[in-house]
Amino acid sequence: MDFDLPPDDDPRRLAVRVWLARNPQPTGRQIAEAGYAVPHWPSPWGIGADAELQLIIADELERANVDAPYHVNPVAVNNCAQSLLTHGDDTQRDRYLPPALAGEEIWCMLFSEPSAGSDLAAVKTTARREGDHYVINGHKIWTSLAEVAKIGVLVARTDPDAPKHEGLSQFLLEMDTPGVRVTPIVDMSGRQEYNEVFLDGVRIPASQLLGREGDGWRLCTSQLQTERVALSKPGAVWGKGPSARELVQGLVEMHAIDDPLVRDEAAKLYIEGELLRLLAYRAFSDGLNAKPAGPEGAARKMLAAPHGQRVLELAKRVQGARGLIAGMQPFSASRPGAHTVFDDWDYAFWFSPGVTLGVGTQEILKNIVAERVLGLPRESDPTAKVAWSQAGDRELAGVR
Amino acid sequence: MNFALSEEHEFLRTVARTFVKNEIDLAPLLIPGATVDDAGYASNWKKIVEVGWPGLIVPEACGGSEMSCIDLAMVVGEMGRELVPSPFFGTLAATWTILRAASPEQRDRMLASVVGDGASMALAIADADGASDGPSSDTRATQKGDRFVLNGSKSFVVDAAAATNIVVAADSAGGRRFFVVDARDAGVCVDVLPWRDVTRQVCSVRFDDVEGEMLPGDAAEVWPWVRDRLLLVLSAESAAGIERVLESTVAYAKERVAFGRPIGAYQAIKHALADTFGTSECANVATLYAAWALSQQVPDASIAAAMAQAYTSDAYIAATQQSIQIFGALGFSWEMKNHLYFKRARANATLLGQASGHRARVIDMVARAAA
């Protein structure tokens, strides 16, 4: 056992620095071609990097103030592009992977629907085969990045007569296809992070099917479990933004740490933050992202999300009434290497109620931990075992 | 970077688990009214001596196996998992104090009896108010010629009644030092406290003109070093205890049926147990990190030990309380083990100071670095 992180003079670090010196302010394409967008992938996409080398590359890109590919195009790099690598065909890989990894084509996930969030397999959007096309009709919601995305990874029902989880398929949808309409949702923070996407008679060539018909649920599961570098940082919002370390730093600067109650709470948060950091590194060390991630990722998210909320809450609370003034920051110091909107303390706080909703609600994560880690009985779903087209009757029966 | 346990550590843990499973029986403590006198301290210790654990942290030069804090955490974890009643804690505490404070000659002589004769020891540091770090202690050592004579009292001395020798912190003209006394000296009076955690022997000790051999190390330097290692011991016990309590509670929730379903099918129960799994993960990683930091003597090892104890002691209390709640009234009865864990959790959270005190040290160190 060895908790040492790769030191500052690790030769692998120096190699990345040499590359960065030769390619100052690299384009996304250059980063991708060097294999630094998905270093853990095999060549030619990545460089077959182990966990440590991934950490090093992420560190060094951040130090050089380069936007990390997993921030630029998170859906592709963190979640979905991996499915193309394992389940796509050569044509799909050649067409979609290079611009995705270069961040030239942003991806979005067309998963959730108004009545299919936590219960994702309940999607109602249909994909009906017509000759060499599928025709899509439906309504997606809570889609990040849809306003800028060129590619949408779409989950739709191809077989309404199969059971709920088995009749789903995934498609690569070009977002400028006729019939795709994106409208913004303004969330409680006042920003537009999410969108609704309406799909009316959208025709997708059959060659855009990802994997096989009926593979949709399996693909979704693996994509949602994939966890990468971003989550190895204990930032308050899904691994991004400020962490408990910066909270303590800020509380020291404004002398709020001198209040004994604040001090003890800050100590608790600091300790939790350090332990979450260790847990994330442990997952890394296990090479978790080289193989399909297990339910332990759900446990870490279950711990990290409310922890992040508490970090942001304490920062906001010590501001007192001033904290209610829009845009008022608790601390003068801004985080070094800040790259995301969540590095804004004030914004991150007003966004924070969403942290236990997005990427799996807290309740669903606890179910996953209880069922898949502890082996407690599964929740019963009266709609799971029957043909989807009959499931509506079961829902009603469940209510009665 | 490799956070996984090595095969050797896994092996050590398996060996320890098998030993504890085969040799240790808590049944006598599950008879209502049982006290620590029923815990099998002496017979358990005899078995522990046979497998050589008293010498785990003793240097090879003194006949021990000189294991690291990570190795030790494996063994202590398994003992904590099953609440093994034995004077292991006191012996470790005294051994570390001797290792750090004694001259080489004293060290070799004093530790030889631990390794060779299976003598158990105790460390008397806390005063009647429970404080270990106070500016002056309730015990004084007076020099008479080249000898020292101790007078005063100590409390919350773990394993004193079982000990052959007691290491005592006392104030002397030269500052606070540790003194080793023979527990059979006529002036040593040990009273076993009616301690609620009946798996552990906790005593008050009075010293009336007791001769002590002074260890030269300054207590102000020695004690923090020893304390950090003892915090690791408590943390390892607690982390393993949480895991054990969670396992038994999950098993019960799968088995106990109410309203036609196992109670573990209800989300109120599921979510509570999922929360405890999360804290169990944190407790484990906190303990392993502290063990590694102490074994490598990294600069923040003291913070790591304080973090581990602060976190695991709170988490252990919560997990054992929850376990009784989920077992229902059954878990509230003396004949079940739930209360033994509940009491051990409370005891582990007080023996070396409260969690809030450890957090205060953590934040002091961190805030100083941030200022």
PDB file of N, CA, C and O in Angstrom, chain A residues 166-219:
ATOM      1  N   GLU A 166     -35.865  -3.832 -22.160  1.00  0.00           N
ATOM      2  CA  GLU A 166     -35.310  -4.564 -23.298  1.00  0.00           C
ATOM      3  C   GLU A 166     -35.657  -3.946 -24.638  1.00  0.00           C
ATOM      4  O   GLU A 166     -35.077  -4.314 -25.659  1.00  0.00           O
ATOM      5  N   GLY A 167     -36.630  -3.021 -24.651  1.00  0.00           N
ATOM      6  CA  GLY A 167     -37.063  -2.471 -25.935  1.00  0.00           C
ATOM      7  C   GLY A 167     -36.375  -1.166 -26.310  1.00  0.00           C
ATOM      8  O   GLY A 167     -36.827  -0.467 -27.214  1.00  0.00           O
ATOM      9  N   LEU A 168     -35.273  -0.830 -25.618  1.00  0.00           N
ATOM     10  CA  LEU A 168     -34.619   0.462 -25.839  1.00  0.00           C
ATOM     11  C   LEU A 168     -33.389   0.320 -26.732  1.00  0.00           C
ATOM     12  O   LEU A 168     -32.708  -0.701 -26.723  1.00  0.00           O
ATOM     13  N   SER A 169     -33.120   1.381 -27.493  1.00  0.00           N
ATOM     14  CA  SER A 169     -31.921   1.403 -28.340  1.00  0.00           C
ATOM     15  C   SER A 169     -31.312   2.794 -28.275  1.00  0.00           C
ATOM     16  O   SER A 169     -31.971   3.761 -27.890  1.00  0.00           O
ATOM     17  N   GLN A 170     -30.042   2.866 -28.661  1.00  0.00           N
ATOM     18  CA  GLN A 170     -29.356   4.171 -28.679  1.00  0.00           C
ATOM     19  C   GLN A 170     -28.978   4.558 -30.099  1.00  0.00           C
ATOM     20  O   GLN A 170     -28.598   3.707 -30.911  1.00  0.00           O
ATOM     21  N   PHE A 171     -29.032   5.865 -30.345  1.00  0.00           N
ATOM     22  CA  PHE A 171     -28.699   6.414 -31.667  1.00  0.00           C
ATOM     23  C   PHE A 171     -27.763   7.605 -31.504  1.00  0.00           C
ATOM     24  O   PHE A 171     -27.802   8.299 -30.486  1.00  0.00           O
ATOM     25  N   LEU A 172     -26.971   7.838 -32.552  1.00  0.00           N
ATOM     26  CA  LEU A 172     -26.200   9.078 -32.628  1.00  0.00           C
ATOM     27  C   LEU A 172     -26.995  10.020 -33.515  1.00  0.00           C
ATOM     28  O   LEU A 172     -27.124   9.798 -34.714  1.00  0.00           O
ATOM     29  N   LEU A 173     -27.540  11.043 -32.895  1.00  0.00           N
ATOM     30  CA  LEU A 173     -28.413  11.961 -33.626  1.00  0.00           C
ATOM     31  C   LEU A 173     -27.668  13.255 -33.914  1.00  0.00           C
ATOM     32  O   LEU A 173     -27.142  13.882 -32.989  1.00  0.00           O
ATOM     33  N   GLU A 174     -27.631  13.635 -35.198  1.00  0.00           N
ATOM     34  CA  GLU A 174     -27.046  14.938 -35.514  1.00  0.00           C
ATOM     35  C   GLU A 174     -28.112  15.984 -35.193  1.00  0.00           C
ATOM     36  O   GLU A 174     -29.232  15.921 -35.693  1.00  0.00           O
ATOM     37  N   MET A 175     -27.734  16.919 -34.328  1.00  0.00           N
ATOM     38  CA  MET A 175     -28.736  17.800 -33.723  1.00  0.00           C
ATOM     39  C   MET A 175     -29.339  18.792 -34.723  1.00  0.00           C
ATOM     40  O   MET A 175     -30.357  19.417 -34.426  1.00  0.00           O
ATOM     41  N   ASP A 176     -28.709  18.932 -35.910  1.00  0.00           N
ATOM     42  CA  ASP A 176     -29.299  19.844 -36.889  1.00  0.00           C
ATOM     43  C   ASP A 176     -30.258  19.121 -37.829  1.00  0.00           C
ATOM     44  O   ASP A 176     -30.715  19.687 -38.832  1.00  0.00           O
ATOM     45  N   THR A 177     -30.612  17.886 -37.528  1.00  0.00           N
ATOM     46  CA  THR A 177     -31.583  17.153 -38.328  1.00  0.00           C
ATOM     47  C   THR A 177     -32.957  17.832 -38.216  1.00  0.00           C
ATOM     48  O   THR A 177     -33.342  18.240 -37.102  1.00  0.00           O
ATOM     49  N   PRO A 178     -33.684  17.960 -39.321  1.00  0.00           N
ATOM     50  CA  PRO A 178     -35.016  18.571 -39.241  1.00  0.00           C
ATOM     51  C   PRO A 178     -35.910  17.839 -38.243  1.00  0.00           C
ATOM     52  O   PRO A 178     -35.854  16.610 -38.160  1.00  0.00           O
ATOM     53  N   GLY A 179     -36.704  18.625 -37.488  1.00  0.00           N
ATOM     54  CA  GLY A 179     -37.604  18.033 -36.499  1.00  0.00           C
ATOM     55  C   GLY A 179     -37.053  18.083 -35.082  1.00  0.00           C
ATOM     56  O   GLY A 179     -37.774  17.796 -34.129  1.00  0.00           O
ATOM     57  N   VAL A 180     -35.748  18.461 -34.933  1.00  0.00           N
ATOM     58  CA  VAL A 180     -35.154  18.601 -33.596  1.00  0.00           C
ATOM     59  C   VAL A 180     -35.318  20.058 -33.167  1.00  0.00           C
ATOM     60  O   VAL A 180     -34.893  20.961 -33.883  1.00  0.00           O
ATOM     61  N   ARG A 181     -35.970  20.278 -32.031  1.00  0.00           N
ATOM     62  CA  ARG A 181     -36.151  21.650 -31.547  1.00  0.00           C
ATOM     63  C   ARG A 181     -35.690  21.741 -30.096  1.00  0.00           C
ATOM     64  O   ARG A 181     -36.129  20.966 -29.245  1.00  0.00           O
ATOM     65  N   VAL A 182     -34.763  22.676 -29.834  1.00  0.00           N
ATOM     66  CA  VAL A 182     -34.166  22.820 -28.502  1.00  0.00           C
ATOM     67  C   VAL A 182     -34.685  24.100 -27.862  1.00  0.00           C
ATOM     68  O   VAL A 182     -34.586  25.167 -28.461  1.00  0.00           O
ATOM     69  N   THR A 183     -35.241  23.989 -26.663  1.00  0.00           N
ATOM     70  CA  THR A 183     -35.663  25.201 -25.951  1.00  0.00           C
ATOM     71  C   THR A 183     -35.043  25.209 -24.550  1.00  0.00           C
ATOM     72  O   THR A 183     -34.973  24.176 -23.891  1.00  0.00           O
ATOM     73  N   PRO A 184     -34.557  26.392 -24.128  1.00  0.00           N
ATOM     74  CA  PRO A 184     -33.823  26.448 -22.846  1.00  0.00           C
ATOM     75  C   PRO A 184     -34.732  26.354 -21.623  1.00  0.00           C
ATOM     76  O   PRO A 184     -35.895  26.742 -21.670  1.00  0.00           O
ATOM     77  N   ILE A 185     -34.167  25.835 -20.524  1.00  0.00           N
ATOM     78  CA  ILE A 185     -34.827  25.856 -19.219  1.00  0.00           C
ATOM     79  C   ILE A 185     -33.954  26.717 -18.302  1.00  0.00           C
ATOM     80  O   ILE A 185     -32.752  26.494 -18.215  1.00  0.00           O
ATOM     81  N   VAL A 186     -34.562  27.675 -17.660  1.00  0.00           N
ATOM     82  CA  VAL A 186     -33.814  28.474 -16.691  1.00  0.00           C
ATOM     83  C   VAL A 186     -34.023  27.839 -15.326  1.00  0.00           C
ATOM     84  O   VAL A 186     -35.160  27.654 -14.883  1.00  0.00           O
ATOM     85  N   ASP A 187     -32.928  27.457 -14.671  1.00  0.00           N
ATOM     86  CA  ASP A 187     -33.076  26.800 -13.368  1.00  0.00           C
ATOM     87  C   ASP A 187     -33.115  27.835 -12.254  1.00  0.00           C
ATOM     88  O   ASP A 187     -33.011  29.037 -12.489  1.00  0.00           O
ATOM     89  N   MET A 188     -33.251  27.377 -11.007  1.00  0.00           N
ATOM     90  CA  MET A 188     -33.473  28.276  -9.873  1.00  0.00           C
ATOM     91  C   MET A 188     -32.300  29.221  -9.616  1.00  0.00           C
ATOM     92  O   MET A 188     -32.455  30.230  -8.932  1.00  0.00           O
ATOM     93  N   SER A 189     -31.136  28.895 -10.191  1.00  0.00           N
ATOM     94  CA  SER A 189     -29.992  29.784 -10.001  1.00  0.00           C
ATOM     95  C   SER A 189     -30.064  30.985 -10.930  1.00  0.00           C
ATOM     96  O   SER A 189     -29.301  31.931 -10.790  1.00  0.00           O
ATOM     97  N   GLY A 190     -30.975  30.933 -11.893  1.00  0.00           N
ATOM     98  CA  GLY A 190     -31.123  32.038 -12.839  1.00  0.00           C
ATOM     99  C   GLY A 190     -30.342  31.825 -14.115  1.00  0.00           C
ATOM    100  O   GLY A 190     -30.398  32.649 -15.036  1.00  0.00           O
ATOM    101  N   ARG A 191     -29.591  30.727 -14.165  1.00  0.00           N
ATOM    102  CA  ARG A 191     -28.825  30.447 -15.372  1.00  0.00           C
ATOM    103  C   ARG A 191     -29.539  29.414 -16.218  1.00  0.00           C
ATOM    104  O   ARG A 191     -30.422  28.710 -15.761  1.00  0.00           O
ATOM    105  N   GLN A 192     -29.080  29.336 -17.462  1.00  0.00           N
ATOM    106  CA  GLN A 192     -29.608  28.281 -18.309  1.00  0.00           C
ATOM    107  C   GLN A 192     -28.559  27.193 -18.443  1.00  0.00           C
ATOM    108  O   GLN A 192     -27.578  27.338 -19.145  1.00  0.00           O
ATOM    109  N   GLU A 193     -28.727  26.125 -17.676  1.00  0.00           N
ATOM    110  CA  GLU A 193     -27.817  24.978 -17.769  1.00  0.00           C
ATOM    111  C   GLU A 193     -28.461  23.882 -18.605  1.00  0.00           C
ATOM    112  O   GLU A 193     -27.780  23.055 -19.180  1.00  0.00           O
ATOM    113  N   TYR A 194     -29.802  23.867 -18.650  1.00  0.00           N
ATOM    114  CA  TYR A 194     -30.515  22.707 -19.195  1.00  0.00           C
ATOM    115  C   TYR A 194     -31.469  23.120 -20.307  1.00  0.00           C
ATOM    116  O   TYR A 194     -31.784  24.300 -20.470  1.00  0.00           O
ATOM    117  N   ASN A 195     -31.916  22.127 -21.044  1.00  0.00           N
ATOM    118  CA  ASN A 195     -32.818  22.359 -22.164  1.00  0.00           C
ATOM    119  C   ASN A 195     -33.893  21.288 -22.219  1.00  0.00           C
ATOM    120  O   ASN A 195     -33.726  20.201 -21.668  1.00  0.00           O
ATOM    121  N   GLU A 196     -34.952  21.639 -22.961  1.00  0.00           N
ATOM    122  CA  GLU A 196     -35.872  20.621 -23.421  1.00  0.00           C
ATOM    123  C   GLU A 196     -35.574  20.383 -24.893  1.00  0.00           C
ATOM    124  O   GLU A 196     -35.190  21.312 -25.612  1.00  0.00           O
ATOM    125  N   VAL A 197     -35.726  19.146 -25.329  1.00  0.00           N
ATOM    126  CA  VAL A 197     -35.499  18.825 -26.735  1.00  0.00           C
ATOM    127  C   VAL A 197     -36.729  18.089 -27.255  1.00  0.00           C
ATOM    128  O   VAL A 197     -37.092  17.036 -26.722  1.00  0.00           O
ATOM    129  N   PHE A 198     -37.368  18.705 -28.250  1.00  0.00           N
ATOM    130  CA  PHE A 198     -38.554  18.088 -28.846  1.00  0.00           C
ATOM    131  C   PHE A 198     -38.149  17.393 -30.136  1.00  0.00           C
ATOM    132  O   PHE A 198     -37.406  17.958 -30.948  1.00  0.00           O
ATOM    133  N   LEU A 199     -38.627  16.176 -30.313  1.00  0.00           N
ATOM    134  CA  LEU A 199     -38.261  15.375 -31.473  1.00  0.00           C
ATOM    135  C   LEU A 199     -39.548  15.027 -32.216  1.00  0.00           C
ATOM    136  O   LEU A 199     -40.365  14.240 -31.720  1.00  0.00           O
ATOM    137  N   ASP A 200     -39.753  15.676 -33.379  1.00  0.00           N
ATOM    138  CA  ASP A 200     -41.006  15.474 -34.123  1.00  0.00           C
ATOM    139  C   ASP A 200     -40.717  14.901 -35.490  1.00  0.00           C
ATOM    140  O   ASP A 200     -40.251  15.618 -36.391  1.00  0.00           O
ATOM    141  N   GLY A 201     -40.945  13.608 -35.641  1.00  0.00           N
ATOM    142  CA  GLY A 201     -40.730  12.952 -36.928  1.00  0.00           C
ATOM    143  C   GLY A 201     -39.302  13.071 -37.421  1.00  0.00           C
ATOM    144  O   GLY A 201     -39.041  13.201 -38.616  1.00  0.00           O
ATOM    145  N   VAL A 202     -38.350  12.989 -36.478  1.00  0.00           N
ATOM    146  CA  VAL A 202     -36.927  13.120 -36.835  1.00  0.00           C
ATOM    147  C   VAL A 202     -36.461  11.828 -37.491  1.00  0.00           C
ATOM    148  O   VAL A 202     -36.636  10.740 -36.938  1.00  0.00           O
ATOM    149  N   ARG A 203     -35.881  11.965 -38.689  1.00  0.00           N
ATOM    150  CA  ARG A 203     -35.446  10.759 -39.414  1.00  0.00           C
ATOM    151  C   ARG A 203     -33.945  10.563 -39.228  1.00  0.00           C
ATOM    152  O   ARG A 203     -33.144  11.433 -39.563  1.00  0.00           O
ATOM    153  N   ILE A 204     -33.595   9.404 -38.651  1.00  0.00           N
ATOM    154  CA  ILE A 204     -32.179   9.076 -38.423  1.00  0.00           C
ATOM    155  C   ILE A 204     -31.819   7.885 -39.303  1.00  0.00           C
ATOM    156  O   ILE A 204     -32.521   6.871 -39.264  1.00  0.00           O
ATOM    157  N   PRO A 205     -30.740   7.985 -40.094  1.00  0.00           N
ATOM    158  CA  PRO A 205     -30.314   6.821 -40.879  1.00  0.00           C
ATOM    159  C   PRO A 205     -30.051   5.629 -39.960  1.00  0.00           C
ATOM    160  O   PRO A 205     -29.528   5.811 -38.854  1.00  0.00           O
ATOM    161  N   ALA A 206     -30.433   4.432 -40.417  1.00  0.00           N
ATOM    162  CA  ALA A 206     -30.272   3.228 -39.574  1.00  0.00           C
ATOM    163  C   ALA A 206     -28.811   3.003 -39.202  1.00  0.00           C
ATOM    164  O   ALA A 206     -28.507   2.374 -38.183  1.00  0.00           O
ATOM    165  N   SER A 207     -27.894   3.542 -40.013  1.00  0.00           N
ATOM    166  CA  SER A 207     -26.461   3.371 -39.708  1.00  0.00           C
ATOM    167  C   SER A 207     -26.056   4.131 -38.446  1.00  0.00           C
ATOM    168  O   SER A 207     -24.948   3.951 -37.950  1.00  0.00           O
ATOM    169  N   GLN A 208     -26.956   4.974 -37.923  1.00  0.00           N
ATOM    170  CA  GLN A 208     -26.633   5.757 -36.713  1.00  0.00           C
ATOM    171  C   GLN A 208     -27.011   5.001 -35.439  1.00  0.00           C
ATOM    172  O   GLN A 208     -26.859   5.555 -34.336  1.00  0.00           O
ATOM    173  N   LEU A 209     -27.522   3.793 -35.583  1.00  0.00           N
ATOM    174  CA  LEU A 209     -27.825   2.976 -34.417  1.00  0.00           C
ATOM    175  C   LEU A 209     -26.504   2.631 -33.720  1.00  0.00           C
ATOM    176  O   LEU A 209     -25.533   2.245 -34.381  1.00  0.00           O
ATOM    177  N   LEU A 210     -26.461   2.794 -32.405  1.00  0.00           N
ATOM    178  CA  LEU A 210     -25.242   2.475 -31.654  1.00  0.00           C
ATOM    179  C   LEU A 210     -25.410   1.075 -31.058  1.00  0.00           C
ATOM    180  O   LEU A 210     -26.382   0.812 -30.345  1.00  0.00           O
ATOM    181  N   GLY A 211     -24.490   0.199 -31.370  1.00  0.00           N
ATOM    182  CA  GLY A 211     -24.648  -1.194 -30.951  1.00  0.00           C
ATOM    183  C   GLY A 211     -25.808  -1.807 -31.722  1.00  0.00           C
ATOM    184  O   GLY A 211     -26.043  -1.457 -32.885  1.00  0.00           O
ATOM    185  N   ARG A 212     -26.551  -2.696 -31.074  1.00  0.00           N
ATOM    186  CA  ARG A 212     -27.683  -3.333 -31.749  1.00  0.00           C
ATOM    187  C   ARG A 212     -28.996  -2.840 -31.187  1.00  0.00           C
ATOM    188  O   ARG A 212     -29.035  -2.276 -30.085  1.00  0.00           O
ATOM    189  N   GLU A 213     -30.057  -3.091 -31.904  1.00  0.00           N
ATOM    190  CA  GLU A 213     -31.386  -2.786 -31.383  1.00  0.00           C
ATOM    191  C   GLU A 213     -31.584  -3.549 -30.075  1.00  0.00           C
ATOM    192  O   GLU A 213     -31.246  -4.736 -29.997  1.00  0.00           O
ATOM    193  N   GLY A 214     -32.089  -2.878 -29.090  1.00  0.00           N
ATOM    194  CA  GLY A 214     -32.330  -3.535 -27.800  1.00  0.00           C
ATOM    195  C   GLY A 214     -31.171  -3.404 -26.818  1.00  0.00           C
ATOM    196  O   GLY A 214     -31.284  -3.775 -25.651  1.00  0.00           O
ATOM    197  N   ASP A 215     -30.042  -2.853 -27.302  1.00  0.00           N
ATOM    198  CA  ASP A 215     -28.871  -2.665 -26.423  1.00  0.00           C
ATOM    199  C   ASP A 215     -28.969  -1.408 -25.563  1.00  0.00           C
ATOM    200  O   ASP A 215     -28.094  -1.155 -24.732  1.00  0.00           O
ATOM    201  N   GLY A 216     -29.999  -0.618 -25.773  1.00  0.00           N
ATOM    202  CA  GLY A 216     -30.030   0.740 -25.198  1.00  0.00           C
ATOM    203  C   GLY A 216     -29.830   0.807 -23.698  1.00  0.00           C
ATOM    204  O   GLY A 216     -29.045   1.622 -23.206  1.00  0.00           O
ATOM    205  N   TRP A 217     -30.526  -0.050 -22.980  1.00  0.00           N
ATOM    206  CA  TRP A 217     -30.452   0.045 -21.518  1.00  0.00           C
ATOM    207  C   TRP A 217     -29.055  -0.286 -21.020  1.00  0.00           C
ATOM    208  O   TRP A 217     -28.494   0.383 -20.149  1.00  0.00           O
ATOM    209  N   ARG A 218     -28.450  -1.330 -21.614  1.00  0.00           N
ATOM    210  CA  ARG A 218     -27.105  -1.744 -21.194  1.00  0.00           C
ATOM    211  C   ARG A 218     -26.110  -0.605 -21.448  1.00  0.00           C
ATOM    212  O   ARG A 218     -25.258  -0.310 -20.609  1.00  0.00           O
ATOM    213  N   LEU A 219     -26.247   0.039 -22.607  1.00  0.00           N
ATOM    214  CA  LEU A 219     -25.343   1.148 -22.926  1.00  0.00           C
ATOM    215  C   LEU A 219     -25.525   2.293 -21.926  1.00  0.00           C
ATOM    216  O   LEU A 219     -24.549   2.858 -21.427  1.00  0.00           O
TER     217      LEU A 219
END
